[in-house]
PDB file of C-alpha atoms and ligand atoms in Angstrom:
ATOM      1  CA  UNK A   1      24.345 -11.005  21.382  1.00 40.00           C
ATOM      2  CA  UNK A   2      23.617 -14.184  19.342  1.00 44.00           C
ATOM      3  CA  UNK A   3      24.475 -14.046  15.654  1.00 40.00           C
ATOM      4  CA  UNK A   4      23.123 -16.169  12.809  1.00 42.00           C
ATOM      5  CA  UNK A   5      25.033 -16.354   9.531  1.00 44.00           C
ATOM      6  CA  UNK A   6      22.838 -16.384   6.459  1.00 46.00           C
ATOM      7  CA  UNK A   7      23.097 -19.365   4.086  1.00 45.00           C
ATOM      8  CA  UNK A   8      22.042 -21.599   7.010  1.00 47.00           C
ATOM      9  CA  UNK A   9      22.131 -24.886   5.068  1.00 53.00           C
ATOM     10  CA  UNK A  10      25.821 -24.275   4.194  1.00 47.00           C
ATOM     11  CA  UNK A  11      25.418 -25.184   0.509  1.00 49.00           C
ATOM     12  CA  UNK A  12      28.464 -23.781  -1.324  1.00 48.00           C
ATOM     13  CA  UNK A  13      27.619 -21.647  -4.341  1.00 51.00           C
ATOM     14  CA  UNK A  14      28.862 -23.471  -7.459  1.00 53.00           C
ATOM     15  CA  UNK A  15      28.582 -21.447 -10.656  1.00 53.00           C
ATOM     16  CA  UNK A  16      28.023 -23.499 -13.833  1.00 59.00           C
ATOM     17  CA  UNK A  17      31.365 -22.323 -15.292  1.00 66.00           C
ATOM     18  CA  UNK A  18      33.292 -23.658 -12.282  1.00 62.00           C
ATOM     19  CA  UNK A  19      34.661 -20.253 -11.227  1.00 71.00           C
ATOM     20  CA  UNK A  20      34.983 -19.421  -7.526  1.00 72.00           C
ATOM     21  CA  UNK A  21      32.430 -17.096  -5.908  1.00 72.00           C
ATOM     22  CA  UNK A  22      32.869 -15.423  -2.545  1.00 70.00           C
ATOM     23  CA  UNK A  23      29.707 -14.521  -0.642  1.00 69.00           C
ATOM     24  CA  UNK A  24      29.703 -11.856   2.028  1.00 75.00           C
ATOM     25  CA  UNK A  25      28.916 -13.324   5.464  1.00 73.00           C
ATOM     26  CA  UNK A  26      26.032 -11.164   6.657  1.00 77.00           C
ATOM     27  CA  UNK A  27      25.206 -11.128  10.350  1.00 81.00           C
ATOM     28  CA  UNK A  28      21.647 -11.037  11.739  1.00 84.00           C
ATOM     29  CA  UNK A  29      21.418  -9.279  15.091  1.00 88.00           C
ATOM     30  CA  UNK A  30      18.559 -10.509  17.284  1.00 92.00           C
ATOM     31  CA  UNK A  31      16.933  -8.111  19.766  1.00 92.00           C
ATOM     32  CA  UNK A  32      16.159  -9.414  23.267  1.00 92.00           C
ATOM     33  CA  UNK A  33      12.402  -9.960  23.713  1.00 91.00           C
ATOM     34  CA  UNK A  34      10.322  -7.151  25.160  1.00 95.00           C
ATOM     35  CA  UNK A  35       9.572  -7.998  28.797  1.00 98.00           C
ATOM     36  CA  UNK A  36       6.385  -7.560  30.830  1.00 98.00           C
ATOM     37  CA  UNK A  37       5.912  -7.185  34.569  1.00 98.00           C
ATOM     38  CA  UNK A  38       2.954  -8.836  36.228  1.00 98.00           C
ATOM     39  CA  UNK A  39       1.394  -6.494  38.781  1.00 98.00           C
ATOM     40  CA  UNK A  40      -1.066  -7.289  41.572  1.00 98.00           C
ATOM     41  CA  UNK A  41      -3.416  -4.521  42.738  1.00 98.00           C
ATOM     42  CA  UNK A  42      -4.672  -3.963  46.253  1.00 98.00           C
ATOM     43  CA  UNK A  43      -8.346  -4.201  47.173  1.00 98.00           C
ATOM     44  CA  UNK A  44     -10.249  -4.220  50.461  1.00 98.00           C
ATOM     45  CA  UNK A  45     -11.648  -7.758  50.281  1.00 98.00           C
ATOM     46  CA  UNK A  46      -9.121 -10.347  49.086  1.00 98.00           C
ATOM     47  CA  UNK A  47      -7.633 -12.062  52.159  1.00 98.00           C
ATOM     48  CA  UNK A  48      -3.930 -11.440  52.774  1.00 98.00           C
ATOM     49  CA  UNK A  49      -3.386 -15.195  53.042  1.00 98.00           C
ATOM     50  CA  UNK A  50      -4.812 -15.775  49.548  1.00 98.00           C
ATOM     51  CA  UNK A  51      -2.423 -13.201  48.042  1.00 98.00           C
ATOM     52  CA  UNK A  52       0.535 -14.821  49.815  1.00 98.00           C
ATOM     53  CA  UNK A  53      -0.505 -18.231  48.453  1.00 98.00           C
ATOM     54  CA  UNK A  54      -0.855 -16.804  44.911  1.00 98.00           C
ATOM     55  CA  UNK A  55       2.650 -15.336  45.102  1.00 98.00           C
ATOM     56  CA  UNK A  56       4.046 -18.675  46.268  1.00 98.00           C
ATOM     57  CA  UNK A  57       2.086 -20.825  43.806  1.00 98.00           C
ATOM     58  CA  UNK A  58       2.326 -18.778  40.566  1.00 98.00           C
ATOM     59  CA  UNK A  59       5.448 -16.676  41.116  1.00 98.00           C
ATOM     60  CA  UNK A  60       7.654 -19.168  42.986  1.00 98.00           C
ATOM     61  CA  UNK A  61       8.203 -16.862  45.965  1.00 98.00           C
ATOM     62  CA  UNK A  62       9.123 -18.301  49.337  1.00 98.00           C
ATOM     63  CA  UNK A  63       6.729 -17.596  52.200  1.00 98.00           C
ATOM     64  CA  UNK A  64       8.752 -14.637  53.570  1.00 98.00           C
ATOM     65  CA  UNK A  65       9.210 -12.923  50.202  1.00 98.00           C
ATOM     66  CA  UNK A  66       5.540 -13.508  49.319  1.00 98.00           C
ATOM     67  CA  UNK A  67       4.473 -11.919  52.616  1.00 98.00           C
ATOM     68  CA  UNK A  68       6.708  -8.878  52.019  1.00 98.00           C
ATOM     69  CA  UNK A  69       5.319  -8.376  48.491  1.00 98.00           C
ATOM     70  CA  UNK A  70       1.729  -8.781  49.729  1.00 98.00           C
ATOM     71  CA  UNK A  71       2.287  -6.177  52.483  1.00 98.00           C
ATOM     72  CA  UNK A  72       3.863  -3.779  49.991  1.00 98.00           C
ATOM     73  CA  UNK A  73       0.778  -4.113  47.752  1.00 98.00           C
ATOM     74  CA  UNK A  74      -1.502  -3.661  50.763  1.00 98.00           C
ATOM     75  CA  UNK A  75       0.315  -0.459  51.796  1.00 98.00           C
ATOM     76  CA  UNK A  76       1.207   1.058  48.408  1.00 98.00           C
ATOM     77  CA  UNK A  77      -1.666  -0.116  46.205  1.00 98.00           C
ATOM     78  CA  UNK A  78       0.264  -2.286  43.748  1.00 98.00           C
ATOM     79  CA  UNK A  79       3.329  -4.475  43.490  1.00 98.00           C
ATOM     80  CA  UNK A  80       5.394  -6.323  40.892  1.00 98.00           C
ATOM     81  CA  UNK A  81       5.266 -10.131  41.160  1.00 98.00           C
ATOM     82  CA  UNK A  82       7.716 -10.957  38.379  1.00 98.00           C
ATOM     83  CA  UNK A  83       9.009 -10.057  34.905  1.00 98.00           C
ATOM     84  CA  UNK A  84       8.316 -12.383  31.959  1.00 98.00           C
ATOM     85  CA  UNK A  85       8.009 -12.618  28.190  1.00 97.00           C
ATOM     86  CA  UNK A  86       4.614 -11.489  26.855  1.00 97.00           C
ATOM     87  CA  UNK A  87       3.294 -15.050  26.537  1.00 97.00           C
ATOM     88  CA  UNK A  88       4.250 -16.070  30.057  1.00 98.00           C
ATOM     89  CA  UNK A  89       3.089 -12.775  31.619  1.00 98.00           C
ATOM     90  CA  UNK A  90      -0.383 -13.009  30.053  1.00 98.00           C
ATOM     91  CA  UNK A  91      -0.620 -16.673  31.083  1.00 98.00           C
ATOM     92  CA  UNK A  92       0.238 -15.760  34.710  1.00 98.00           C
ATOM     93  CA  UNK A  93      -2.393 -12.996  34.697  1.00 98.00           C
ATOM     94  CA  UNK A  94      -5.048 -15.441  33.435  1.00 98.00           C
ATOM     95  CA  UNK A  95      -4.061 -18.064  36.031  1.00 98.00           C
ATOM     96  CA  UNK A  96      -4.233 -15.550  38.892  1.00 98.00           C
ATOM     97  CA  UNK A  97      -7.569 -14.088  37.745  1.00 98.00           C
ATOM     98  CA  UNK A  98      -9.050 -17.568  37.335  1.00 98.00           C
ATOM     99  CA  UNK A  99      -7.901 -18.652  40.821  1.00 98.00           C
ATOM    100  CA  UNK A 100      -9.249 -15.414  42.352  1.00 98.00           C
ATOM    101  CA  UNK A 101     -12.632 -15.795  40.604  1.00 98.00           C
ATOM    102  CA  UNK A 102     -12.794 -19.449  41.599  1.00 98.00           C
ATOM    103  CA  UNK A 103     -12.424 -18.445  45.268  1.00 98.00           C
ATOM    104  CA  UNK A 104     -14.780 -15.472  44.961  1.00 98.00           C
ATOM    105  CA  UNK A 105     -12.114 -12.786  45.494  1.00 98.00           C
ATOM    106  CA  UNK A 106     -11.987  -9.507  43.534  1.00 98.00           C
ATOM    107  CA  UNK A 107      -8.154  -9.605  43.241  1.00 98.00           C
ATOM    108  CA  UNK A 108      -6.938  -7.749  40.126  1.00 98.00           C
ATOM    109  CA  UNK A 109      -3.806  -8.590  38.185  1.00 98.00           C
ATOM    110  CA  UNK A 110      -2.320  -7.088  35.007  1.00 98.00           C
ATOM    111  CA  UNK A 111       0.730  -7.224  32.768  1.00 98.00           C
ATOM    112  CA  UNK A 112       2.532  -4.064  31.602  1.00 98.00           C
ATOM    113  CA  UNK A 113       5.628  -3.553  29.455  1.00 97.00           C
ATOM    114  CA  UNK A 114       8.890  -2.936  31.320  1.00 97.00           C
ATOM    115  CA  UNK A 115      10.208   0.642  30.522  1.00 84.00           C
TER     116      UNK A 115
HETATM  117  N1  TYC B 201      -5.940  -5.249  51.364  1.00 60.72           N
HETATM  118  C1  TYC B 201      -6.271  -6.648  51.563  1.00 60.72           C
HETATM  119  C2  TYC B 201      -6.781  -6.863  52.982  1.00 60.72           C
HETATM  120  O1  TYC B 201      -6.615  -6.016  53.848  1.00 60.72           O
HETATM  121  C3  TYC B 201      -5.069  -7.549  51.311  1.00 60.72           C
HETATM  122  C4  TYC B 201      -4.570  -7.528  49.913  1.00 60.72           C
HETATM  123  C5  TYC B 201      -3.209  -7.451  49.644  1.00 60.72           C
HETATM  124  C6  TYC B 201      -5.471  -7.590  48.840  1.00 60.72           C
HETATM  125  C7  TYC B 201      -2.733  -7.446  48.349  1.00 60.72           C
HETATM  126  C8  TYC B 201      -4.994  -7.582  47.528  1.00 60.72           C
HETATM  127  O2  TYC B 201      -3.160  -7.558  46.002  1.00 60.72           O
HETATM  128  C9  TYC B 201      -3.633  -7.526  47.293  1.00 60.72           C
HETATM  129  N2  TYC B 201      -7.416  -8.022  53.231  1.00 60.72           N
END
């Protein structure tokens, strides 16, 4: 885990009477960011090929992996496309929804916290 000592500018404390002062070195522990999985939902109308292209374009999947994920969604109703920070996950959802709307497909996509 990363640690950050306080007194970040490293200015030594110098009391006016010249005496030495010892400061405790406190440690700040930083939690890892909460992560979000982006999920695609199945529907009856979005073409399989469009879903495969979305997985390749926005989630950096190769053609084979994208096809496997698409088929899993088709058979099971939903599938995880990737896990991201909140900012990136919500951006991916917006990009996918915009592309789907642009092409007239009802594809649904959402982000949900991991655990
Ligand atoms: N069920 C769609 C079809 O048969 C394909 C599909 C797969 C749609 C995954 C959405 O997230 C999806 N054309």
